[in-house]
């Protein structure tokens, strides 16, 4: 009888010990699963921000073309300019990004062709925010080329006639193509070169010598820029 009691006591003690140790053993087993691997933690810390900004000097080179309705042989030309420009880029993935460019400039408008004697028609400021979807190539180290395509909406403001007593260039939508590259000096700073082609044709109304005219200004400018990149 004593032997049976002793065996029972030992069995109870063993069971109690196992029950007490089980939570600690279970916790030790799942701890490696709950803790991030060193490689994953390092990658998370090294992941760059999706936000990037650039500041560029931008040359705006227009296509000298246009027409006045009902006037055979009429043509138009426009002044070029150099302006500062800001762009904001958000990386959707390592390869795909959306870029918004912001800048404003002015253009002098001249009559050409059969209307060349009119000279300077007037002047208009324009704000052409452009949104492009870009594809970034990532296999060239610090050199990071990209291509893009998107949409543009150009707003004309502060319009002033010269030969024209009234000038109204209409706001309009256009499309854009883009190619460029960043060369990153370090993880944050780099230099950038970028070329965009805007396909921009705006309707206009003008009053010259008491006669009302209408037509289409085919600006279609090249935007050629160089500047500084900062990746947050």
Short mmCIF file of N, CA, C and O in Angstrom, two decimals, residues 148-232:
data_model
loop_
_atom_site.label_atom_id
_atom_site.label_comp_id
_atom_site.label_asym_id
_atom_site.label_seq_id
_atom_site.Cartn_x
_atom_site.Cartn_y
_atom_site.Cartn_z
N UNK A 148 8.15 58.29 -68.83
CA UNK A 148 6.82 58.58 -68.30
C UNK A 148 5.88 59.11 -69.36
O UNK A 148 6.30 59.54 -70.44
N UNK A 149 4.60 59.09 -69.03
CA UNK A 149 3.56 59.66 -69.88
C UNK A 149 2.44 60.13 -68.98
O UNK A 149 2.21 59.56 -67.90
N UNK A 150 1.74 61.19 -69.42
CA UNK A 150 0.68 61.69 -68.54
C UNK A 150 -0.18 62.75 -69.19
O UNK A 150 -0.26 62.86 -70.42
N UNK A 151 -0.81 63.53 -68.34
CA UNK A 151 -1.78 64.53 -68.77
C UNK A 151 -1.40 65.90 -68.23
O UNK A 151 -0.79 66.01 -67.15
N UNK A 152 -1.76 66.91 -68.98
CA UNK A 152 -1.44 68.30 -68.63
C UNK A 152 -2.71 69.14 -68.73
O UNK A 152 -3.56 68.91 -69.61
N UNK A 153 -2.86 70.10 -67.81
CA UNK A 153 -3.93 71.09 -67.93
C UNK A 153 -3.29 72.46 -67.81
O UNK A 153 -2.72 72.80 -66.77
N UNK A 154 -3.37 73.24 -68.86
CA UNK A 154 -2.72 74.55 -68.89
C UNK A 154 -3.75 75.65 -68.69
O UNK A 154 -4.75 75.70 -69.41
N UNK A 155 -3.47 76.52 -67.72
CA UNK A 155 -4.32 77.67 -67.43
C UNK A 155 -3.59 78.94 -67.87
O UNK A 155 -2.44 79.16 -67.50
N UNK A 156 -4.26 79.76 -68.65
CA UNK A 156 -3.72 81.03 -69.13
C UNK A 156 -4.30 82.16 -68.29
O UNK A 156 -5.51 82.21 -68.06
N UNK A 157 -3.44 83.07 -67.84
CA UNK A 157 -3.91 84.15 -66.97
C UNK A 157 -3.07 85.41 -67.22
O UNK A 157 -2.05 85.37 -67.91
N UNK A 158 -3.53 86.52 -66.65
CA UNK A 158 -2.85 87.82 -66.82
C UNK A 158 -2.55 88.08 -68.30
O UNK A 158 -1.42 88.43 -68.68
N UNK A 159 -3.57 87.92 -69.13
CA UNK A 159 -3.40 88.11 -70.56
C UNK A 159 -3.53 89.59 -70.92
O UNK A 159 -4.40 90.29 -70.43
N UNK A 160 -2.63 90.03 -71.79
CA UNK A 160 -2.59 91.46 -72.13
C UNK A 160 -2.33 91.61 -73.63
O UNK A 160 -1.40 91.01 -74.17
N UNK A 161 -3.16 92.40 -74.28
CA UNK A 161 -2.99 92.63 -75.70
C UNK A 161 -1.94 93.68 -75.98
O UNK A 161 -1.66 94.56 -75.16
N UNK A 162 -1.34 93.57 -77.17
CA UNK A 162 -0.41 94.59 -77.66
C UNK A 162 -1.02 95.17 -78.93
O UNK A 162 -1.69 96.20 -78.89
N UNK A 163 -0.83 94.51 -80.07
CA UNK A 163 -1.58 94.90 -81.26
C UNK A 163 -3.07 94.60 -81.05
O UNK A 163 -3.93 95.27 -81.62
N UNK A 164 -3.35 93.58 -80.25
CA UNK A 164 -4.74 93.23 -79.94
C UNK A 164 -5.25 94.10 -78.79
O UNK A 164 -4.54 94.32 -77.81
N UNK A 165 -6.47 94.59 -78.95
CA UNK A 165 -7.09 95.35 -77.85
C UNK A 165 -7.73 94.41 -76.84
O UNK A 165 -8.01 94.81 -75.71
N UNK A 166 -7.96 93.15 -77.24
CA UNK A 166 -8.48 92.12 -76.33
C UNK A 166 -7.85 90.79 -76.73
O UNK A 166 -7.70 90.50 -77.92
N UNK A 167 -7.48 90.00 -75.73
CA UNK A 167 -6.84 88.70 -75.97
C UNK A 167 -7.35 87.70 -74.95
O UNK A 167 -7.33 87.98 -73.75
N UNK A 168 -7.79 86.55 -75.44
CA UNK A 168 -8.30 85.50 -74.54
C UNK A 168 -7.87 84.14 -75.07
O UNK A 168 -8.45 83.60 -76.01
N UNK A 169 -6.80 83.60 -74.47
CA UNK A 169 -6.34 82.25 -74.79
C UNK A 169 -7.03 81.30 -73.82
O UNK A 169 -7.00 81.50 -72.61
N UNK A 170 -7.66 80.25 -74.34
CA UNK A 170 -8.51 79.37 -73.54
C UNK A 170 -7.68 78.31 -72.81
O UNK A 170 -6.73 77.75 -73.36
N UNK A 171 -8.09 78.03 -71.57
CA UNK A 171 -7.49 76.91 -70.83
C UNK A 171 -7.72 75.61 -71.60
O UNK A 171 -8.78 75.43 -72.22
N UNK A 172 -6.78 74.69 -71.51
CA UNK A 172 -6.93 73.48 -72.30
C UNK A 172 -6.17 72.30 -71.69
O UNK A 172 -5.21 72.48 -70.94
N UNK A 173 -6.62 71.10 -72.02
CA UNK A 173 -5.93 69.86 -71.66
C UNK A 173 -4.92 69.50 -72.74
O UNK A 173 -5.09 69.82 -73.92
N UNK A 174 -3.88 68.80 -72.32
CA UNK A 174 -2.90 68.26 -73.26
C UNK A 174 -2.33 66.96 -72.73
O UNK A 174 -2.69 66.51 -71.63
N UNK A 175 -1.45 66.36 -73.48
CA UNK A 175 -0.77 65.14 -73.05
C UNK A 175 0.73 65.40 -72.95
O UNK A 175 1.24 66.40 -73.48
N UNK A 176 1.43 64.50 -72.29
CA UNK A 176 2.87 64.69 -72.05
C UNK A 176 3.62 63.37 -72.16
O UNK A 176 3.11 62.32 -71.75
N UNK A 177 4.81 63.43 -72.72
CA UNK A 177 5.76 62.33 -72.72
C UNK A 177 7.02 62.80 -72.01
O UNK A 177 7.36 64.00 -72.05
N UNK A 178 7.74 61.87 -71.40
CA UNK A 178 8.86 62.24 -70.53
C UNK A 178 9.95 61.19 -70.57
O UNK A 178 9.69 59.99 -70.65
N UNK A 179 11.21 61.65 -70.51
CA UNK A 179 12.35 60.77 -70.30
C UNK A 179 13.36 61.53 -69.45
O UNK A 179 13.51 62.75 -69.59
N UNK A 180 14.03 60.83 -68.55
CA UNK A 180 14.99 61.51 -67.69
C UNK A 180 15.80 60.51 -66.89
O UNK A 180 15.67 59.30 -67.05
N UNK A 181 16.63 61.05 -66.00
CA UNK A 181 17.46 60.18 -65.16
C UNK A 181 17.92 60.96 -63.93
O UNK A 181 18.17 62.17 -63.99
N UNK A 182 18.02 60.24 -62.82
CA UNK A 182 18.68 60.73 -61.61
C UNK A 182 20.01 60.03 -61.46
O UNK A 182 20.14 58.84 -61.77
N UNK A 183 21.00 60.76 -60.99
CA UNK A 183 22.24 60.13 -60.55
C UNK A 183 22.38 60.43 -59.06
O UNK A 183 22.57 61.59 -58.66
N UNK A 184 22.23 59.38 -58.22
CA UNK A 184 22.19 59.56 -56.78
C UNK A 184 23.61 59.59 -56.21
O UNK A 184 24.39 58.65 -56.38
N UNK A 185 23.93 60.70 -55.53
CA UNK A 185 25.23 60.86 -54.89
C UNK A 185 25.29 60.04 -53.60
O UNK A 185 26.32 59.46 -53.24
N UNK A 186 24.16 60.01 -52.86
CA UNK A 186 24.01 59.16 -51.69
C UNK A 186 22.55 58.75 -51.61
O UNK A 186 21.80 58.93 -52.59
N UNK A 187 22.11 58.21 -50.49
CA UNK A 187 20.75 57.69 -50.42
C UNK A 187 19.69 58.78 -50.50
O UNK A 187 18.52 58.50 -50.78
N UNK A 188 20.05 60.03 -50.25
CA UNK A 188 19.08 61.13 -50.27
C UNK A 188 19.27 62.10 -51.43
O UNK A 188 18.29 62.53 -52.03
N UNK A 189 20.50 62.45 -51.76
CA UNK A 189 20.76 63.54 -52.70
C UNK A 189 21.21 63.01 -54.05
O UNK A 189 21.93 62.01 -54.15
N UNK A 190 20.78 63.71 -55.09
CA UNK A 190 21.19 63.35 -56.43
C UNK A 190 21.05 64.53 -57.37
O UNK A 190 20.59 65.61 -57.00
N UNK A 191 21.46 64.32 -58.62
CA UNK A 191 21.28 65.32 -59.67
C UNK A 191 20.35 64.72 -60.73
O UNK A 191 20.27 63.49 -60.88
N UNK A 192 19.65 65.59 -61.44
CA UNK A 192 18.61 65.13 -62.35
C UNK A 192 18.70 65.85 -63.69
O UNK A 192 19.03 67.04 -63.75
N UNK A 193 18.39 65.12 -64.75
CA UNK A 193 18.19 65.70 -66.07
C UNK A 193 16.89 65.14 -66.62
O UNK A 193 16.64 63.93 -66.52
N UNK A 194 16.05 66.01 -67.18
CA UNK A 194 14.70 65.59 -67.54
C UNK A 194 14.25 66.33 -68.80
O UNK A 194 14.50 67.53 -68.95
N UNK A 195 13.57 65.61 -69.70
CA UNK A 195 13.00 66.20 -70.91
C UNK A 195 11.54 65.78 -71.02
O UNK A 195 11.23 64.59 -70.90
N UNK A 196 10.68 66.77 -71.22
CA UNK A 196 9.26 66.49 -71.45
C UNK A 196 8.82 67.14 -72.75
O UNK A 196 9.32 68.21 -73.13
N UNK A 197 7.87 66.51 -73.40
CA UNK A 197 7.22 67.07 -74.57
C UNK A 197 5.73 67.19 -74.26
O UNK A 197 5.07 66.18 -73.98
N UNK A 198 5.23 68.43 -74.27
CA UNK A 198 3.80 68.65 -74.06
C UNK A 198 3.13 68.85 -75.42
O UNK A 198 3.64 69.59 -76.27
N UNK A 199 2.01 68.20 -75.60
CA UNK A 199 1.21 68.39 -76.81
C UNK A 199 0.05 69.31 -76.42
O UNK A 199 -0.94 68.87 -75.83
N UNK A 200 0.22 70.60 -76.75
CA UNK A 200 -0.63 71.64 -76.20
C UNK A 200 -1.10 72.57 -77.33
O UNK A 200 -0.30 73.28 -77.94
N UNK A 201 -2.40 72.53 -77.58
CA UNK A 201 -3.01 73.36 -78.61
C UNK A 201 -4.19 74.09 -77.99
O UNK A 201 -5.17 73.46 -77.58
N UNK A 202 -4.10 75.42 -77.92
CA UNK A 202 -5.11 76.22 -77.23
C UNK A 202 -5.87 77.09 -78.23
O UNK A 202 -5.27 77.70 -79.13
N UNK A 203 -7.19 77.16 -78.08
CA UNK A 203 -8.00 78.08 -78.86
C UNK A 203 -7.85 79.49 -78.29
O UNK A 203 -7.61 79.67 -77.09
N UNK A 204 -8.02 80.50 -79.15
CA UNK A 204 -7.92 81.88 -78.67
C UNK A 204 -8.90 82.77 -79.43
O UNK A 204 -9.32 82.47 -80.56
N UNK A 205 -9.22 83.89 -78.79
CA UNK A 205 -9.97 84.98 -79.42
C UNK A 205 -9.15 86.24 -79.25
O UNK A 205 -8.54 86.47 -78.19
N UNK A 206 -9.15 87.10 -80.28
CA UNK A 206 -8.43 88.37 -80.21
C UNK A 206 -9.17 89.42 -81.03
O UNK A 206 -9.81 89.10 -82.04
N UNK A 207 -9.08 90.64 -80.56
CA UNK A 207 -9.65 91.77 -81.30
C UNK A 207 -8.51 92.67 -81.74
O UNK A 207 -7.75 93.19 -80.91
N UNK A 208 -8.37 92.82 -83.07
CA UNK A 208 -7.28 93.63 -83.64
C UNK A 208 -7.90 94.63 -84.62
O UNK A 208 -8.59 94.23 -85.57
N UNK A 209 -7.66 95.90 -84.38
CA UNK A 209 -8.19 96.94 -85.25
C UNK A 209 -9.71 96.92 -85.35
O UNK A 209 -10.27 97.20 -86.42
N UNK A 210 -10.36 96.54 -84.26
CA UNK A 210 -11.81 96.50 -84.23
C UNK A 210 -12.42 95.25 -84.84
O UNK A 210 -13.64 95.09 -84.85
N UNK A 211 -11.59 94.34 -85.34
CA UNK A 211 -12.08 93.09 -85.94
C UNK A 211 -11.79 91.93 -85.00
O UNK A 211 -10.69 91.82 -84.45
N UNK A 212 -12.78 91.07 -84.82
CA UNK A 212 -12.63 89.91 -83.94
C UNK A 212 -12.06 88.73 -84.73
O UNK A 212 -12.56 88.41 -85.82
N UNK A 213 -11.06 88.11 -84.16
CA UNK A 213 -10.43 86.94 -84.78
C UNK A 213 -10.45 85.78 -83.78
O UNK A 213 -10.48 85.99 -82.56
N UNK A 214 -10.41 84.60 -84.32
CA UNK A 214 -10.26 83.40 -83.50
C UNK A 214 -9.30 82.45 -84.21
O UNK A 214 -9.07 82.58 -85.42
N UNK A 215 -8.75 81.52 -83.46
CA UNK A 215 -7.83 80.58 -84.08
C UNK A 215 -7.29 79.59 -83.07
O UNK A 215 -7.86 79.40 -81.99
N UNK A 216 -6.18 78.98 -83.43
CA UNK A 216 -5.58 77.95 -82.57
C UNK A 216 -4.09 78.21 -82.45
O UNK A 216 -3.40 78.37 -83.46
N UNK A 217 -3.61 78.26 -81.21
CA UNK A 217 -2.18 78.41 -80.93
C UNK A 217 -1.60 77.03 -80.63
O UNK A 217 -1.98 76.39 -79.64
N UNK A 218 -0.70 76.57 -81.48
CA UNK A 218 -0.09 75.25 -81.32
C UNK A 218 1.28 75.43 -80.67
O UNK A 218 2.30 75.54 -81.35
N UNK A 219 1.27 75.45 -79.34
CA UNK A 219 2.52 75.70 -78.61
C UNK A 219 3.43 74.48 -78.56
O UNK A 219 4.64 74.57 -78.75
N UNK A 220 2.87 73.31 -78.21
CA UNK A 220 3.60 72.03 -78.17
C UNK A 220 5.03 72.17 -77.65
O UNK A 220 6.00 71.80 -78.33
N UNK A 221 5.24 72.69 -76.43
CA UNK A 221 6.60 73.01 -75.99
C UNK A 221 7.42 71.79 -75.57
O UNK A 221 6.88 70.78 -75.11
N UNK A 222 8.74 71.93 -75.72
CA UNK A 222 9.69 71.05 -75.06
C UNK A 222 10.04 71.68 -73.72
O UNK A 222 10.28 72.89 -73.64
N UNK A 223 10.08 70.87 -72.68
CA UNK A 223 10.50 71.31 -71.35
C UNK A 223 11.80 70.57 -71.02
O UNK A 223 11.78 69.35 -70.78
N UNK A 224 12.91 71.28 -71.01
CA UNK A 224 14.21 70.66 -70.81
C UNK A 224 14.79 71.20 -69.50
O UNK A 224 15.02 72.41 -69.37
N UNK A 225 15.01 70.30 -68.54
CA UNK A 225 15.40 70.75 -67.21
C UNK A 225 16.56 69.97 -66.62
O UNK A 225 16.81 68.81 -66.96
N UNK A 226 17.25 70.62 -65.69
CA UNK A 226 18.32 69.99 -64.92
C UNK A 226 18.27 70.57 -63.52
O UNK A 226 17.95 71.75 -63.34
N UNK A 227 18.55 69.72 -62.51
CA UNK A 227 18.48 70.23 -61.15
C UNK A 227 18.90 69.21 -60.12
O UNK A 227 19.68 68.30 -60.39
N UNK A 228 18.34 69.37 -58.93
CA UNK A 228 18.73 68.59 -57.75
C UNK A 228 17.56 67.72 -57.30
O UNK A 228 16.40 68.15 -57.30
N UNK A 229 17.89 66.49 -56.93
CA UNK A 229 16.91 65.53 -56.43
C UNK A 229 17.12 65.31 -54.94
O UNK A 229 18.28 65.22 -54.48
N UNK A 230 16.02 65.22 -54.17
CA UNK A 230 16.11 64.82 -52.78
C UNK A 230 15.08 63.74 -52.50
O UNK A 230 13.89 63.95 -52.69
N UNK A 231 15.54 62.58 -52.05
CA UNK A 231 14.67 61.45 -51.66
C UNK A 231 14.59 61.40 -50.15
O UNK A 231 15.60 61.30 -49.46
N UNK A 232 13.40 61.52 -49.59
CA UNK A 232 13.23 61.52 -48.15
C UNK A 232 13.53 60.16 -47.54
O UNK A 232 13.49 59.14 -48.23
#
